[in-house]
Amino acid sequence: MTLRRHSLLSKNVARALRQRLRREYQSGGRLPSELEIAQEYGVSRGTIRDALAILEREGVIFRRQGSGTYVNQYALNIQASIESAYEFTDLIRQAGYQAEIRPLSVERQPLPADIAARLERPPDSDALFVRKLFLADGEPAIYCLDVLPTDLVREPYQPEELHAPIFDFMRQRCYQTVSLVLADIIPQVTEGQLAELLQSPLGQALLQFDEVSFNTLNKPVLFSRVYYRDGYVRFSVLRKKM
Amino acid sequence: MTLRRHSLLSKNVARALRQRLRREYQSGGRLPSELEIAQEYGVSRGTIRDALAILEREGVIFRRQGSGTYVNQYALNIQASIESAYEFTDLIRQAGYQAEIRPLSVERQPLPADIAARLERPPDSDALFVRKLFLADGEPAIYCLDVLPTDLVREPYQPEELHAPIFDFMRQRCYQTVSLVLADIIPQVTEGQLAELLQSPLGQALLQFDEVSFNTLNKPVLFSRVYYRDGYVRFSVLRKKM
DNA sequence: GAGTGGTCTAGACCACCAG
DNA sequence: TGGTGGTCTAGACCACTCT
């Protein structure tokens, strides 16, 4: 069994500090010095700095050399950080709505050329096309098309399994773990079928994400095209100046 | 004078490695072990790990415990990483176009309530409204409105100075350094004035960024609303699974 | 079992900020 | 001038991967 110590001391401290910030520093303020925190948690200063680095990357704190470590009260309330790959249902719930999945279809089709190229597969090779709709308080909020090359599937499965999150399916039936997602952000306008599916008026703006997912060996294993209706889910980005 | 050593050893190594990757690892591959790299550069393993951590955050490499450090050839060619705050002209140039700035207007107006709230200012307090257009190969690509509270301006200035990047103006005339930008990503449709300005047909999709910039003390100092025409600049996001 | 990355420690010196 | 964060070192042990 994995020991608690390994791989988690700094992360544990980061988690503890994060909770403490939400409790005691809602309106900002300065943290104790790194040395004090280190002594308080009984770890070395380096470990504390690792923990603080995690929180700094999240934007939750910022540091000023010679002065101290401060809390960023604004970053505590970001709706959906674009850098974390959440499940869609989590996204919807975090935005304050009741989440629901509506499976639409599962088909086997040949890969169109553009998707084949991004998956580094020969064109017209066989793939699973899985279409799903995600509802927020009963209203369509997210439409998702997943394209999975058929030859990756290693185990037999029930069709219903494709209604669950695709990453779970890939782990269990393809032995593929996704570790990285490269997404293109594309503004889009509702038209044609999309209007019906999302019950969105023609000409309304949407956010389209074209995503390629890579496994731990950095090979592309999944293409996804996702449409977000504005209003239900909104993304925030934290840009740091260097 | 600041010594070369301080604050830069790991960043220097990161830069050197980044260049080396672009030269020698365009199609992926495995790096030497951390110990070997450390000896090669004559630094400790900890410093190498700091450097590799920078590259890993950029997505340029990924590591597999017990196996090695590998190059991610896909992340090398991202057009515009959404997490770095570039100048607009850089964005356009990186996309392969000739960049040009066209100043539109500078006005003093009272702050509307929604922007005032995000800047934590009283409504109707005075602010500078700076409007600019950025062209790619002569075609409108980005429209930008900057809203700067007037009381932040500390030094007299020439109107032309507001044609330069706003962050430069803030540093020089307001003594304000922006260290963090919080952006909301909003899909939008061309309409009204925007169509004329961007010379974009009505009903075309745009990307709108609503940004609040914070200074080093984490106080909001600038609101910006930016519209990107799709096609000229496209954003990519790298999502890491944890 | 040998080699890799992941984590942690203890100590040092530096640049920066504030009183 | 004392305290803070920023950086670097040398060494240790661990879990994981590969063969």
Short mmCIF file of C-alpha atoms (C1' of nucleotides) in Angstrom, two decimals:
data_model
loop_
_atom_site.label_atom_id
_atom_site.label_comp_id
_atom_site.label_asym_id
_atom_site.label_seq_id
_atom_site.Cartn_x
_atom_site.Cartn_y
_atom_site.Cartn_z
CA MET A 1 0.00 0.00 0.00
CA THR A 2 1.15 3.49 -0.73
CA LEU A 3 2.35 5.33 2.30
CA ARG A 4 0.63 8.55 3.22
CA ARG A 5 3.96 10.32 3.26
CA HIS A 6 4.90 9.81 -0.30
CA SER A 7 3.76 12.26 -2.93
CA LEU A 8 1.39 13.99 -0.63
CA LEU A 9 3.06 15.98 2.11
CA SER A 10 3.17 19.22 0.15
CA LYS A 11 -0.24 18.53 -1.42
CA ASN A 12 -1.72 17.85 1.99
CA VAL A 13 -0.33 21.08 3.31
CA ALA A 14 -1.68 22.88 0.24
CA ARG A 15 -5.12 21.43 0.85
CA ALA A 16 -5.04 22.34 4.51
CA LEU A 17 -3.97 25.86 3.69
CA ARG A 18 -6.62 26.20 0.99
CA GLN A 19 -9.37 25.34 3.44
CA ARG A 20 -7.91 27.67 6.01
CA LEU A 21 -7.89 30.48 3.46
CA ARG A 22 -11.54 29.96 2.66
CA ARG A 23 -12.36 30.08 6.35
CA GLU A 24 -10.16 32.85 7.64
CA TYR A 25 -9.06 34.93 4.70
CA GLN A 26 -12.24 35.50 2.69
CA SER A 27 -11.47 39.20 2.40
CA GLY A 28 -7.75 38.85 1.76
CA GLY A 29 -4.85 39.42 4.12
CA ARG A 30 -1.32 38.25 4.76
CA LEU A 31 -0.26 34.75 5.66
CA PRO A 32 2.36 33.93 8.29
CA SER A 33 5.91 33.68 6.99
CA GLU A 34 7.08 30.51 5.28
CA LEU A 35 9.25 29.65 8.26
CA GLU A 36 6.35 29.99 10.67
CA ILE A 37 4.07 27.85 8.51
CA ALA A 38 6.84 25.27 8.20
CA GLN A 39 7.22 25.03 11.96
CA GLU A 40 3.47 24.95 12.47
CA TYR A 41 3.09 21.96 10.14
CA GLY A 42 6.38 20.40 11.19
CA VAL A 43 7.88 20.27 7.72
CA SER A 44 10.80 21.93 5.98
CA ARG A 45 10.55 25.30 4.32
CA GLY A 46 11.01 23.68 0.92
CA THR A 47 7.88 21.63 1.39
CA ILE A 48 5.93 24.71 2.39
CA ARG A 49 7.17 26.48 -0.70
CA ASP A 50 5.97 23.55 -2.83
CA ALA A 51 2.55 23.83 -1.23
CA LEU A 52 2.41 27.59 -1.69
CA ALA A 53 3.48 27.14 -5.32
CA ILE A 54 0.39 25.01 -5.91
CA LEU A 55 -1.86 27.69 -4.43
CA GLU A 56 -0.06 30.38 -6.38
CA ARG A 57 -0.63 28.53 -9.64
CA GLU A 58 -4.31 28.39 -8.79
CA GLY A 59 -4.19 32.14 -8.25
CA VAL A 60 -5.36 31.79 -4.67
CA ILE A 61 -2.31 33.54 -3.24
CA PHE A 62 0.40 35.83 -4.50
CA ARG A 63 3.81 36.56 -3.04
CA ARG A 64 5.81 39.71 -2.70
CA GLN A 65 9.49 39.29 -2.06
CA GLY A 66 10.59 41.00 1.11
CA SER A 67 7.02 41.58 2.17
CA GLY A 68 5.01 38.40 2.54
CA THR A 69 2.44 36.02 1.10
CA TYR A 70 -1.03 37.40 0.47
CA VAL A 71 -4.46 36.00 -0.28
CA ASN A 72 -6.20 36.76 -3.58
CA GLN A 73 -9.86 36.93 -2.63
CA TYR A 74 -10.98 37.25 -6.25
CA ALA A 75 -9.62 33.93 -7.41
CA LEU A 76 -11.53 32.09 -4.70
CA ASN A 77 -14.80 32.48 -6.55
CA ILE A 78 -14.02 31.53 -10.13
CA GLN A 79 -16.91 29.63 -11.64
CA ALA A 80 -15.03 27.30 -13.95
CA SER A 81 -11.32 27.51 -14.41
CA ILE A 82 -10.66 26.63 -17.99
CA GLU A 83 -7.49 24.78 -17.17
CA SER A 84 -9.05 22.01 -15.13
CA ALA A 85 -10.79 19.31 -17.07
CA TYR A 86 -14.00 18.75 -15.19
CA GLU A 87 -16.81 16.43 -16.03
CA PHE A 88 -19.59 18.35 -17.72
CA THR A 89 -22.02 17.46 -14.99
CA ASP A 90 -19.64 18.92 -12.42
CA LEU A 91 -19.38 22.09 -14.48
CA ILE A 92 -23.13 22.47 -14.54
CA ARG A 93 -23.53 21.74 -10.87
CA GLN A 94 -20.79 24.19 -9.96
CA ALA A 95 -22.68 26.85 -11.88
CA GLY A 96 -25.60 26.21 -9.58
CA TYR A 97 -27.89 24.08 -11.74
CA GLN A 98 -29.26 20.60 -11.54
CA ALA A 99 -27.28 18.44 -13.98
CA GLU A 100 -28.68 15.69 -16.21
CA ILE A 101 -27.25 13.58 -19.04
CA ARG A 102 -29.29 12.72 -22.13
CA PRO A 103 -27.61 10.16 -24.41
CA LEU A 104 -28.45 10.83 -28.05
CA SER A 105 -26.75 8.26 -30.24
CA VAL A 106 -23.86 5.84 -30.67
CA GLU A 107 -22.75 5.05 -34.22
CA ARG A 108 -19.87 3.47 -36.05
CA GLN A 109 -18.71 5.61 -38.93
CA PRO A 110 -15.55 6.17 -40.97
CA LEU A 111 -13.34 9.02 -39.80
CA PRO A 112 -13.63 12.20 -41.83
CA ALA A 113 -10.28 13.46 -43.07
CA ASP A 114 -9.86 16.43 -40.69
CA ILE A 115 -10.55 14.41 -37.55
CA ALA A 116 -8.46 11.50 -38.81
CA ALA A 117 -5.51 13.84 -39.23
CA ARG A 118 -5.80 15.14 -35.69
CA LEU A 119 -5.98 11.60 -34.35
CA GLU A 120 -3.09 10.51 -36.58
CA ARG A 121 -5.22 7.78 -38.10
CA PRO A 122 -5.78 6.81 -41.73
CA PRO A 123 -8.86 8.53 -43.18
CA ASP A 124 -12.02 6.45 -43.32
CA SER A 125 -10.82 4.13 -40.57
CA ASP A 126 -13.55 3.00 -38.26
CA ALA A 127 -14.58 5.01 -35.20
CA LEU A 128 -17.30 5.29 -32.59
CA PHE A 129 -19.32 8.50 -32.70
CA VAL A 130 -20.97 9.17 -29.36
CA ARG A 131 -23.37 12.07 -29.02
CA LYS A 132 -24.66 13.39 -25.72
CA LEU A 133 -26.60 16.30 -24.37
CA PHE A 134 -26.14 17.79 -20.91
CA LEU A 135 -29.02 19.61 -19.30
CA ALA A 136 -28.93 22.34 -16.67
CA ASP A 137 -32.19 22.53 -14.75
CA GLY A 138 -33.76 20.63 -17.63
CA GLU A 139 -32.52 23.05 -20.32
CA PRO A 140 -29.93 21.94 -22.88
CA ALA A 141 -26.60 23.51 -21.93
CA ILE A 142 -23.83 21.42 -23.48
CA TYR A 143 -23.76 19.25 -26.60
CA CYS A 144 -20.86 16.85 -26.93
CA LEU A 145 -19.63 14.63 -29.76
CA ASP A 146 -16.90 12.13 -28.88
CA VAL A 147 -15.00 10.33 -31.64
CA LEU A 148 -13.12 7.25 -30.53
CA PRO A 149 -11.16 5.04 -32.95
CA THR A 150 -12.70 1.57 -32.80
CA ASP A 151 -9.43 -0.30 -32.68
CA LEU A 152 -8.69 1.18 -29.27
CA VAL A 153 -11.58 -0.74 -27.74
CA ARG A 154 -10.15 -3.87 -26.16
CA GLU A 155 -13.01 -5.30 -24.17
CA PRO A 156 -16.62 -6.09 -24.95
CA TYR A 157 -19.10 -3.60 -23.55
CA GLN A 158 -22.74 -2.78 -23.18
CA PRO A 159 -23.99 0.18 -25.23
CA GLU A 160 -25.17 1.89 -22.04
CA GLU A 161 -21.59 2.16 -20.87
CA LEU A 162 -21.10 4.86 -23.47
CA HIS A 163 -23.60 7.03 -21.66
CA ALA A 164 -21.17 7.43 -18.80
CA PRO A 165 -18.22 9.84 -19.03
CA ILE A 166 -16.10 8.80 -22.00
CA PHE A 167 -12.89 8.91 -19.96
CA ASP A 168 -14.25 6.19 -17.69
CA PHE A 169 -15.10 4.06 -20.71
CA MET A 170 -11.64 4.57 -22.15
CA ARG A 171 -9.97 3.52 -18.94
CA GLN A 172 -12.11 0.44 -18.46
CA ARG A 173 -12.57 -0.81 -22.02
CA CYS A 174 -9.57 0.64 -23.85
CA TYR A 175 -6.97 0.67 -21.06
CA GLN A 176 -6.28 4.26 -22.02
CA THR A 177 -5.78 7.03 -19.47
CA VAL A 178 -6.12 10.58 -20.71
CA SER A 179 -3.52 12.85 -19.18
CA LEU A 180 -3.68 15.90 -21.42
CA VAL A 181 -6.31 17.68 -23.48
CA LEU A 182 -5.48 20.23 -26.16
CA ALA A 183 -8.48 22.43 -26.87
CA ASP A 184 -9.12 25.05 -29.55
CA ILE A 185 -11.61 27.70 -28.55
CA ILE A 186 -13.88 28.73 -31.40
CA PRO A 187 -16.79 31.16 -31.32
CA GLN A 188 -19.78 29.75 -33.11
CA VAL A 189 -23.32 30.62 -34.13
CA THR A 190 -26.31 28.37 -33.68
CA GLU A 191 -27.49 26.92 -36.94
CA GLY A 192 -29.16 23.88 -38.44
CA GLN A 193 -29.35 20.81 -36.25
CA LEU A 194 -27.58 22.50 -33.41
CA ALA A 195 -30.49 24.86 -32.91
CA GLU A 196 -32.86 21.96 -32.39
CA LEU A 197 -30.56 20.01 -30.17
CA LEU A 198 -29.67 22.86 -27.89
CA GLN A 199 -33.10 24.44 -28.23
CA SER A 200 -31.25 27.62 -28.92
CA PRO A 201 -32.56 30.29 -31.29
CA LEU A 202 -30.85 30.48 -34.66
CA GLY A 203 -28.07 33.05 -34.71
CA GLN A 204 -27.26 32.83 -31.02
CA ALA A 205 -23.62 32.72 -29.98
CA LEU A 206 -22.05 29.50 -28.72
CA LEU A 207 -18.67 28.43 -27.52
CA GLN A 208 -17.18 25.53 -29.44
CA PHE A 209 -14.24 23.52 -28.10
CA ASP A 210 -12.38 21.21 -30.46
CA GLU A 211 -10.40 18.91 -28.22
CA VAL A 212 -7.79 16.27 -28.79
CA SER A 213 -7.09 14.02 -25.81
CA PHE A 214 -3.73 12.35 -25.33
CA ASN A 215 -2.91 9.25 -23.32
CA THR A 216 -0.01 8.93 -20.91
CA LEU A 217 2.27 8.04 -23.82
CA ASN A 218 1.20 11.27 -25.50
CA LYS A 219 -0.61 9.60 -28.34
CA PRO A 220 -3.91 11.14 -29.49
CA VAL A 221 -6.73 8.81 -28.56
CA LEU A 222 -9.92 10.87 -28.67
CA PHE A 223 -11.41 13.78 -30.54
CA SER A 224 -14.25 15.75 -29.01
CA ARG A 225 -16.32 18.62 -30.28
CA VAL A 226 -18.25 20.40 -27.57
CA TYR A 227 -20.75 23.25 -27.77
CA TYR A 228 -21.53 25.36 -24.72
CA ARG A 229 -24.54 27.60 -24.53
CA ASP A 230 -23.56 30.85 -22.91
CA GLY A 231 -25.22 31.64 -19.63
CA TYR A 232 -25.19 28.18 -18.14
CA VAL A 233 -21.48 27.64 -18.08
CA ARG A 234 -18.98 30.44 -18.40
CA PHE A 235 -15.24 30.02 -18.42
CA SER A 236 -12.69 32.15 -16.67
CA VAL A 237 -9.01 32.39 -17.32
CA LEU A 238 -6.34 33.61 -14.97
CA ARG A 239 -3.47 35.14 -16.90
CA LYS A 240 -0.29 35.79 -15.03
CA LYS A 241 2.13 38.44 -16.12
CA MET A 242 5.71 37.28 -16.03
CA MET B 1 23.73 45.20 -10.57
CA THR B 2 21.78 42.02 -10.29
CA LEU B 3 23.97 38.98 -10.53
CA ARG B 4 23.25 36.56 -13.31
CA ARG B 5 23.04 33.78 -10.79
CA HIS B 6 20.17 35.05 -8.81
CA SER B 7 16.63 34.28 -9.87
CA LEU B 8 17.66 32.93 -13.19
CA LEU B 9 19.64 29.74 -13.04
CA SER B 10 16.64 27.46 -13.37
CA LYS B 11 14.97 29.81 -15.85
CA ASN B 12 18.13 29.96 -17.93
CA VAL B 13 18.31 26.19 -17.98
CA ALA B 14 14.63 26.05 -18.92
CA ARG B 15 15.23 28.44 -21.81
CA ALA B 16 18.25 26.51 -23.00
CA LEU B 17 16.33 23.26 -22.84
CA ARG B 18 13.35 24.77 -24.65
CA GLN B 19 15.53 25.81 -27.56
CA ARG B 20 17.21 22.45 -27.61
CA LEU B 21 13.83 20.72 -27.74
CA ARG B 22 12.74 22.79 -30.72
CA ARG B 23 15.96 21.89 -32.49
CA GLU B 24 16.45 18.25 -31.65
CA TYR B 25 13.12 16.88 -30.47
CA GLN B 26 10.61 18.18 -33.03
CA SER B 27 9.08 14.74 -33.35
CA GLY B 28 9.16 13.85 -29.67
CA GLY B 29 11.48 11.55 -27.82
CA ARG B 30 13.02 11.03 -24.40
CA LEU B 31 15.33 13.45 -22.63
CA PRO B 32 18.41 12.40 -20.71
CA SER B 33 17.83 11.66 -17.04
CA GLU B 34 17.64 14.53 -14.57
CA LEU B 35 21.01 13.58 -13.13
CA GLU B 36 22.67 13.64 -16.53
CA ILE B 37 21.16 17.02 -17.41
CA ALA B 38 22.27 18.34 -14.02
CA GLN B 39 25.85 17.28 -14.62
CA GLU B 40 25.78 18.60 -18.17
CA TYR B 41 24.73 22.04 -16.99
CA GLY B 42 26.77 21.87 -13.79
CA VAL B 43 23.86 22.47 -11.44
CA SER B 44 22.07 20.45 -8.81
CA ARG B 45 19.24 18.10 -9.58
CA GLY B 46 16.83 20.38 -7.74
CA THR B 47 17.56 23.20 -10.12
CA ILE B 48 17.02 20.93 -13.10
CA ARG B 49 13.72 19.86 -11.65
CA ASP B 50 12.69 23.50 -11.30
CA ALA B 51 13.55 24.06 -14.94
CA LEU B 52 11.69 20.96 -16.07
CA ALA B 53 8.70 22.04 -13.98
CA ILE B 54 8.51 25.25 -16.02
CA LEU B 55 8.53 23.30 -19.26
CA GLU B 56 6.00 20.85 -17.90
CA ARG B 57 3.62 23.67 -17.01
CA GLU B 58 3.93 24.90 -20.57
CA GLY B 59 3.03 21.41 -21.72
CA VAL B 60 6.27 21.07 -23.64
CA ILE B 61 7.35 17.97 -21.75
CA PHE B 62 5.73 15.32 -19.62
CA ARG B 63 7.27 12.98 -17.10
CA ARG B 64 6.68 9.36 -16.28
CA GLN B 65 7.96 8.18 -12.95
CA GLY B 66 10.37 5.31 -13.30
CA SER B 67 10.60 5.82 -17.05
CA GLY B 68 11.83 9.23 -18.05
CA THR B 69 11.06 12.71 -19.30
CA TYR B 70 9.47 12.99 -22.73
CA VAL B 71 8.85 15.73 -25.25
CA ASN B 72 5.31 16.70 -26.21
CA GLN B 73 5.63 17.64 -29.86
CA TYR B 74 2.03 18.85 -30.05
CA ALA B 75 2.41 21.62 -27.50
CA LEU B 76 5.34 23.11 -29.39
CA ASN B 77 3.08 24.52 -32.07
CA ILE B 78 0.27 26.15 -30.15
CA GLN B 79 -0.75 29.38 -31.81
CA ALA B 80 -1.70 31.38 -28.76
CA SER B 81 -1.69 29.91 -25.31
CA ILE B 82 -4.56 31.51 -23.51
CA GLU B 83 -2.67 31.69 -20.25
CA SER B 84 0.01 34.08 -21.35
CA ALA B 85 -0.96 37.71 -21.64
CA TYR B 86 0.59 38.82 -24.89
CA GLU B 87 0.32 42.17 -26.54
CA PHE B 88 -2.30 42.05 -29.24
CA THR B 89 0.22 42.92 -31.89
CA ASP B 90 2.33 39.96 -30.83
CA LEU B 91 -0.71 37.72 -31.03
CA ILE B 92 -1.39 38.81 -34.58
CA ARG B 93 2.21 38.49 -35.65
CA GLN B 94 2.47 35.03 -34.12
CA ALA B 95 -0.53 34.01 -36.17
CA GLY B 96 1.45 34.95 -39.25
CA TYR B 97 -0.04 38.33 -40.15
CA GLN B 98 1.28 41.84 -40.39
CA ALA B 99 0.10 43.73 -37.29
CA GLU B 100 -1.09 47.33 -37.17
CA ILE B 101 -2.72 49.50 -34.49
CA ARG B 102 -5.50 51.96 -35.32
CA PRO B 103 -6.43 54.26 -32.41
CA LEU B 104 -10.13 55.08 -32.46
CA SER B 105 -10.96 57.37 -29.56
CA VAL B 106 -10.09 58.54 -26.06
CA GLU B 107 -12.91 59.88 -23.91
CA ARG B 108 -13.64 60.74 -20.32
CA GLN B 109 -16.93 59.29 -19.18
CA PRO B 110 -18.61 58.21 -15.95
CA LEU B 111 -18.30 54.53 -15.08
CA PRO B 112 -21.40 52.45 -15.80
CA ALA B 113 -22.58 50.48 -12.79
CA ASP B 114 -21.43 47.02 -13.92
CA ILE B 115 -17.89 48.08 -14.72
CA ALA B 116 -17.70 50.22 -11.58
CA ALA B 117 -18.58 47.20 -9.50
CA ARG B 118 -15.86 45.09 -11.06
CA LEU B 119 -13.33 47.86 -10.47
CA GLU B 120 -14.59 48.41 -6.92
CA ARG B 121 -15.24 52.06 -7.66
CA PRO B 122 -18.31 54.22 -6.98
CA PRO B 123 -20.67 54.29 -9.96
CA ASP B 124 -20.43 57.34 -12.20
CA SER B 125 -16.89 58.11 -11.07
CA ASP B 126 -14.68 59.40 -13.82
CA ALA B 127 -12.75 57.13 -16.14
CA LEU B 128 -10.81 57.12 -19.38
CA PHE B 129 -12.35 55.11 -22.21
CA VAL B 130 -9.74 54.13 -24.76
CA ARG B 131 -10.83 52.39 -27.96
CA LYS B 132 -8.44 50.72 -30.36
CA LEU B 133 -8.56 48.50 -33.38
CA PHE B 134 -5.88 45.98 -34.29
CA LEU B 135 -5.45 44.97 -37.91
CA ALA B 136 -4.05 41.75 -39.33
CA ASP B 137 -2.77 42.22 -42.85
CA GLY B 138 -4.91 45.35 -42.98
CA GLU B 139 -8.12 43.58 -41.92
CA PRO B 140 -9.73 44.35 -38.54
CA ALA B 141 -9.00 41.44 -36.21
CA ILE B 142 -9.30 42.71 -32.64
CA TYR B 143 -11.33 45.51 -31.10
CA CYS B 144 -10.36 46.62 -27.63
CA LEU B 145 -11.97 48.96 -25.10
CA ASP B 146 -9.89 49.86 -22.05
CA VAL B 147 -11.52 51.54 -19.06
CA LEU B 148 -9.09 53.21 -16.65
CA PRO B 149 -10.25 55.14 -13.57
CA THR B 150 -9.04 58.71 -13.96
CA ASP B 151 -7.80 59.09 -10.41
CA LEU B 152 -5.12 56.49 -11.07
CA VAL B 153 -3.37 58.79 -13.52
CA ARG B 154 -0.56 60.52 -11.65
CA GLU B 155 1.45 62.24 -14.34
CA PRO B 156 0.56 64.53 -17.22
CA TYR B 157 0.60 62.85 -20.58
CA GLN B 158 0.16 63.40 -24.29
CA PRO B 159 -3.00 61.89 -25.82
CA GLU B 160 -0.85 59.87 -28.22
CA GLU B 161 0.58 57.93 -25.33
CA LEU B 162 -2.75 56.17 -25.04
CA HIS B 163 -2.20 54.66 -28.45
CA ALA B 164 0.59 52.54 -27.06
CA PRO B 165 -0.16 49.39 -25.04
CA ILE B 166 -2.21 50.40 -22.02
CA PHE B 167 0.02 48.48 -19.63
CA ASP B 168 2.95 50.67 -20.62
CA PHE B 169 0.87 53.78 -19.99
CA MET B 170 -0.20 52.47 -16.59
CA ARG B 171 3.35 51.77 -15.58
CA GLN B 172 4.67 55.14 -16.70
CA ARG B 173 1.81 57.49 -15.85
CA CYS B 174 -0.03 55.65 -13.07
CA TYR B 175 2.85 53.80 -11.39
CA GLN B 176 0.72 50.69 -11.64
CA THR B 177 2.10 47.31 -12.66
CA VAL B 178 -0.42 44.69 -13.74
CA SER B 179 0.48 41.26 -12.43
CA LEU B 180 -2.73 39.34 -12.94
CA VAL B 181 -5.64 39.39 -15.36
CA LEU B 182 -8.94 37.66 -14.70
CA ALA B 183 -10.80 37.07 -17.96
CA ASP B 184 -14.31 35.83 -18.69
CA ILE B 185 -14.71 34.15 -22.06
CA ILE B 186 -18.00 34.97 -23.74
CA PRO B 187 -19.23 33.92 -27.18
CA GLN B 188 -20.73 36.84 -29.04
CA VAL B 189 -22.43 37.71 -32.31
CA THR B 190 -21.55 40.65 -34.47
CA GLU B 191 -24.17 43.35 -34.29
CA GLY B 192 -24.62 47.09 -34.50
CA GLN B 193 -21.50 49.20 -34.30
CA LEU B 194 -19.27 46.17 -33.90
CA ALA B 195 -20.08 45.07 -37.43
CA GLU B 196 -18.85 48.33 -38.85
CA LEU B 197 -15.77 48.49 -36.70
CA LEU B 198 -14.62 44.96 -37.31
CA GLN B 199 -15.96 44.98 -40.86
CA SER B 200 -17.55 41.73 -39.98
CA PRO B 201 -20.90 40.60 -41.40
CA LEU B 202 -23.84 40.79 -39.02
CA GLY B 203 -24.48 37.54 -37.23
CA GLN B 204 -20.92 36.29 -37.37
CA ALA B 205 -19.45 34.73 -34.26
CA LEU B 206 -16.89 36.55 -32.16
CA LEU B 207 -14.95 35.85 -29.03
CA GLN B 208 -15.43 38.41 -26.28
CA PHE B 209 -13.08 38.64 -23.30
CA ASP B 210 -14.14 40.68 -20.28
CA GLU B 211 -10.97 41.27 -18.32
CA VAL B 212 -10.18 42.78 -14.95
CA SER B 213 -6.51 43.58 -14.38
CA PHE B 214 -5.01 43.64 -10.91
CA ASN B 215 -1.91 45.44 -9.73
CA THR B 216 0.81 43.92 -7.56
CA LEU B 217 -1.24 44.73 -4.46
CA ASN B 218 -4.12 42.79 -5.98
CA LYS B 219 -6.35 45.79 -6.44
CA PRO B 220 -8.42 46.02 -9.64
CA VAL B 221 -7.05 48.85 -11.77
CA LEU B 222 -8.32 48.28 -15.30
CA PHE B 223 -11.31 46.86 -17.09
CA SER B 224 -11.01 45.74 -20.68
CA ARG B 225 -13.51 44.39 -23.17
CA VAL B 226 -11.94 42.73 -26.16
CA TYR B 227 -13.51 41.25 -29.28
CA TYR B 228 -11.60 38.76 -31.41
CA ARG B 229 -12.65 37.87 -34.91
CA ASP B 230 -12.28 34.16 -35.42
CA GLY B 231 -9.77 33.12 -38.02
CA TYR B 232 -7.11 35.66 -37.30
CA VAL B 233 -6.37 34.72 -33.74
CA ARG B 234 -7.39 31.43 -32.25
CA PHE B 235 -6.80 30.41 -28.68
CA SER B 236 -5.68 27.05 -27.44
CA VAL B 237 -5.89 25.66 -23.96
CA LEU B 238 -3.87 22.87 -22.48
CA ARG B 239 -5.84 21.06 -19.81
CA LYS B 240 -3.95 18.73 -17.55
CA LYS B 241 -5.62 15.86 -15.82
CA MET B 242 -4.62 15.53 -12.20
"C1'" DG C 1 17.99 -5.09 -9.85
"C1'" DA C 2 19.22 -0.89 -12.01
"C1'" DG C 3 17.64 3.37 -13.29
"C1'" DT C 4 14.09 6.84 -13.39
"C1'" DG C 5 11.28 10.58 -11.62
"C1'" DG C 6 8.80 12.20 -6.93
"C1'" DT C 7 9.41 13.97 -2.53
"C1'" DC C 8 11.54 15.79 1.53
"C1'" DT C 9 15.27 17.82 4.45
"C1'" DA C 10 18.71 21.10 6.25
"C1'" DG C 11 21.34 24.67 5.29
"C1'" DA C 12 23.04 28.61 2.78
"C1'" DC C 13 23.11 33.04 0.47
"C1'" DC C 14 20.61 36.55 -2.09
"C1'" DA C 15 17.35 40.53 -3.24
"C1'" DC C 16 13.77 43.06 -1.60
"C1'" DC C 17 10.76 45.52 1.76
"C1'" DA C 18 9.67 47.90 5.83
"C1'" DG C 19 10.25 50.26 10.18
"C1'" DT D 1 18.62 46.39 10.05
"C1'" DG D 2 15.76 42.43 10.58
"C1'" DG D 3 12.49 39.76 8.36
"C1'" DT D 4 10.54 38.19 4.06
"C1'" DG D 5 10.32 35.52 -0.12
"C1'" DG D 6 13.61 33.65 -4.15
"C1'" DT D 7 17.07 30.55 -5.34
"C1'" DC D 8 20.41 26.93 -5.09
"C1'" DT D 9 22.92 22.87 -3.13
"C1'" DA D 10 23.84 18.16 -1.47
"C1'" DG D 11 22.02 14.33 0.12
"C1'" DA D 12 18.51 10.99 1.25
"C1'" DC D 13 14.73 7.76 0.62
"C1'" DC D 14 10.71 6.42 -1.97
"C1'" DA D 15 7.64 4.42 -5.80
"C1'" DC D 16 7.56 3.22 -10.27
"C1'" DT D 17 9.15 1.13 -14.86
"C1'" DC D 18 11.66 -1.68 -17.54
"C1'" DT D 19 14.24 -5.71 -18.63
#
